[in-house]
C-alpha positions in Angstrom: -155.9 79.5 -84.0 -157.0 79.9 -87.7 -157.9 83.3 -89.2 -161.5 82.9 -89.2 -161.4 82.0 -85.3 -159.3 85.2 -84.8 -161.8 87.2 -86.6 -164.6 85.8 -84.4 -162.6 86.7 -81.3 -162.1 90.2 -82.5 -165.7 90.6 -83.6 -167.0 89.5 -80.0 -164.5 91.8 -78.1 -165.3 94.7 -80.5 -169.1 94.5 -79.7 -168.2 94.4 -75.9 -166.0 97.6 -76.3 -168.4 99.4 -78.5 -171.1 99.4 -75.6 -168.7 101.9 -73.9 -168.5 104.1 -77.1 -170.1 107.6 -77.1 -172.2 106.4 -80.2 -173.4 103.3 -78.2 -173.7 99.6 -78.8 -174.2 98.1 -82.1 -177.3 96.2 -83.3 -175.7 93.8 -85.6 -172.1 92.3 -85.7 -170.7 89.8 -88.1 -167.5 88.3 -89.6 -168.1 89.6 -93.3 -166.9 88.1 -96.4 -165.5 89.8 -99.4 -163.1 92.7 -100.1 -165.1 95.4 -98.0 -167.9 96.0 -95.8 -170.5 97.9 -97.7 -172.6 100.6 -96.0 -175.6 98.7 -95.3 -178.7 100.8 -94.1 -178.7 98.8 -90.7 -177.6 101.5 -88.1 -174.9 100.5 -85.7 -173.1 97.5 -87.3 -169.7 96.1 -86.5 -167.8 93.8 -88.7 -164.5 92.0 -89.0 -163.1 91.1 -92.2 -160.2 88.9 -93.1 -158.3 91.2 -95.5 -155.3 89.0 -96.1 -153.4 85.9 -95.3 -149.8 86.1 -96.2 -147.0 83.5 -95.7 -144.4 84.7 -93.4 -141.6 82.9 -95.3 -142.9 82.3 -98.7 -141.9 79.0 -100.2 -142.1 77.2 -103.4 -144.1 74.1 -102.2 -147.1 73.2 -100.2 -146.3 73.4 -96.4 -143.1 75.4 -96.8 -144.3 78.5 -94.8 -144.1 77.9 -91.1 -146.3 80.5 -90.2 -148.7 83.1 -91.6 -149.6 86.9 -91.1 -153.4 87.6 -91.1 -154.6 91.2 -91.8 -158.0 91.9 -90.4 -160.3 94.9 -90.9 -162.4 96.0 -88.1 -165.3 98.3 -89.4 -168.1 100.1 -87.6 -170.9 101.7 -89.4 -173.4 104.3 -88.0 -176.3 106.0 -89.5 -176.0 109.6 -90.5 -178.8 111.8 -89.1 -181.2 112.8 -91.7 -180.2 116.0 -93.6 -181.7 118.0 -96.2 -178.9 118.0 -98.8 -179.9 121.5 -99.9 -179.0 122.9 -96.5 -175.7 123.2 -94.7 -175.6 120.6 -91.9 -175.7 121.7 -88.4 -172.0 122.2 -87.2 -172.7 120.8 -83.7 -174.2 117.6 -85.1 -171.0 117.3 -87.3 -168.8 117.8 -84.4 -170.6 115.2 -82.4 -170.5 112.7 -85.2 -166.7 113.2 -85.5 -166.6 112.7 -81.7 -168.5 109.5 -82.0 -166.2 108.3 -84.6 -163.0 108.9 -82.5 -164.9 107.0 -79.6 -165.5 104.0 -82.0 -161.8 104.2 -82.9 -160.9 103.8 -79.3 -163.2 101.0 -78.9 -161.4 99.2 -81.7 -158.1 100.0 -80.2 -159.2 98.3 -77.0 -160.8 95.3 -78.6 -157.3 94.5 -80.3 -156.1 93.6 -76.6 -157.8 90.4 -76.8 -155.4 89.1 -79.4 -153.8 86.1 -77.5 -150.4 86.5 -76.0 -149.0 83.8 -78.2 -149.1 86.3 -81.1 -147.7 89.5 -81.9 -149.7 92.2 -83.7 -149.3 95.5 -85.6 -152.1 97.9 -85.5 -152.8 99.9 -88.6 -154.3 103.4 -89.1 -157.9 104.0 -88.2 -159.8 105.6 -91.3 -163.0 107.3 -91.5 -165.6 106.2 -93.9 -168.5 108.2 -95.3 -171.0 109.7 -94.9 -172.2 107.8 -98.0 -175.7 106.3 -98.4 -176.7 107.8 -95.0 -174.0 105.8 -93.3 -170.8 106.9 -91.8 -168.0 105.1 -89.6 -164.5 104.0 -89.7 -162.2 101.1 -90.4 -159.0 100.0 -88.7 -156.6 97.1 -89.8 -154.6 94.9 -87.6 -151.9 92.4 -88.8 -151.4 89.4 -86.5 -148.3 87.6 -86.9 -147.1 84.0 -86.7 -150.4 82.0 -87.0 -149.5 78.3 -87.5 -149.3 77.2 -91.1 -151.7 74.5 -92.3 -149.9 71.2 -93.0 -150.2 69.4 -96.1 -151.7 65.8 -96.1 
């Protein structure tokens, strides 16, 4: 399995698990390029991003590493309710959004169980994101160990 295929697998399972989240199903899901998943204005978006591919045993030449560790970010963005910035937000609404974020984090944790048994994995911390630009959510990293190294021709 290559890193992109692993990201697709996690994306698909994340979508399934988010259907059980307090915040509900997502409208859009993707494997995202780049070094971050921006706060798009699309409400209810999930993304998986390949954050790093690291040789397990670094070598000097092509093909020296026998396996790679792949770090992936699982991200969920939700729309923040409209709020007048000149007023204090309703505390009940804030508490509900915090609870929804934790429920999304739990969905991410469940999604990690889809990693094939051939691989070991190390989950990272879930971190809240936002609210920024009307979007809040969270990101969780997972490192999957011992993916096969591509061979040199």
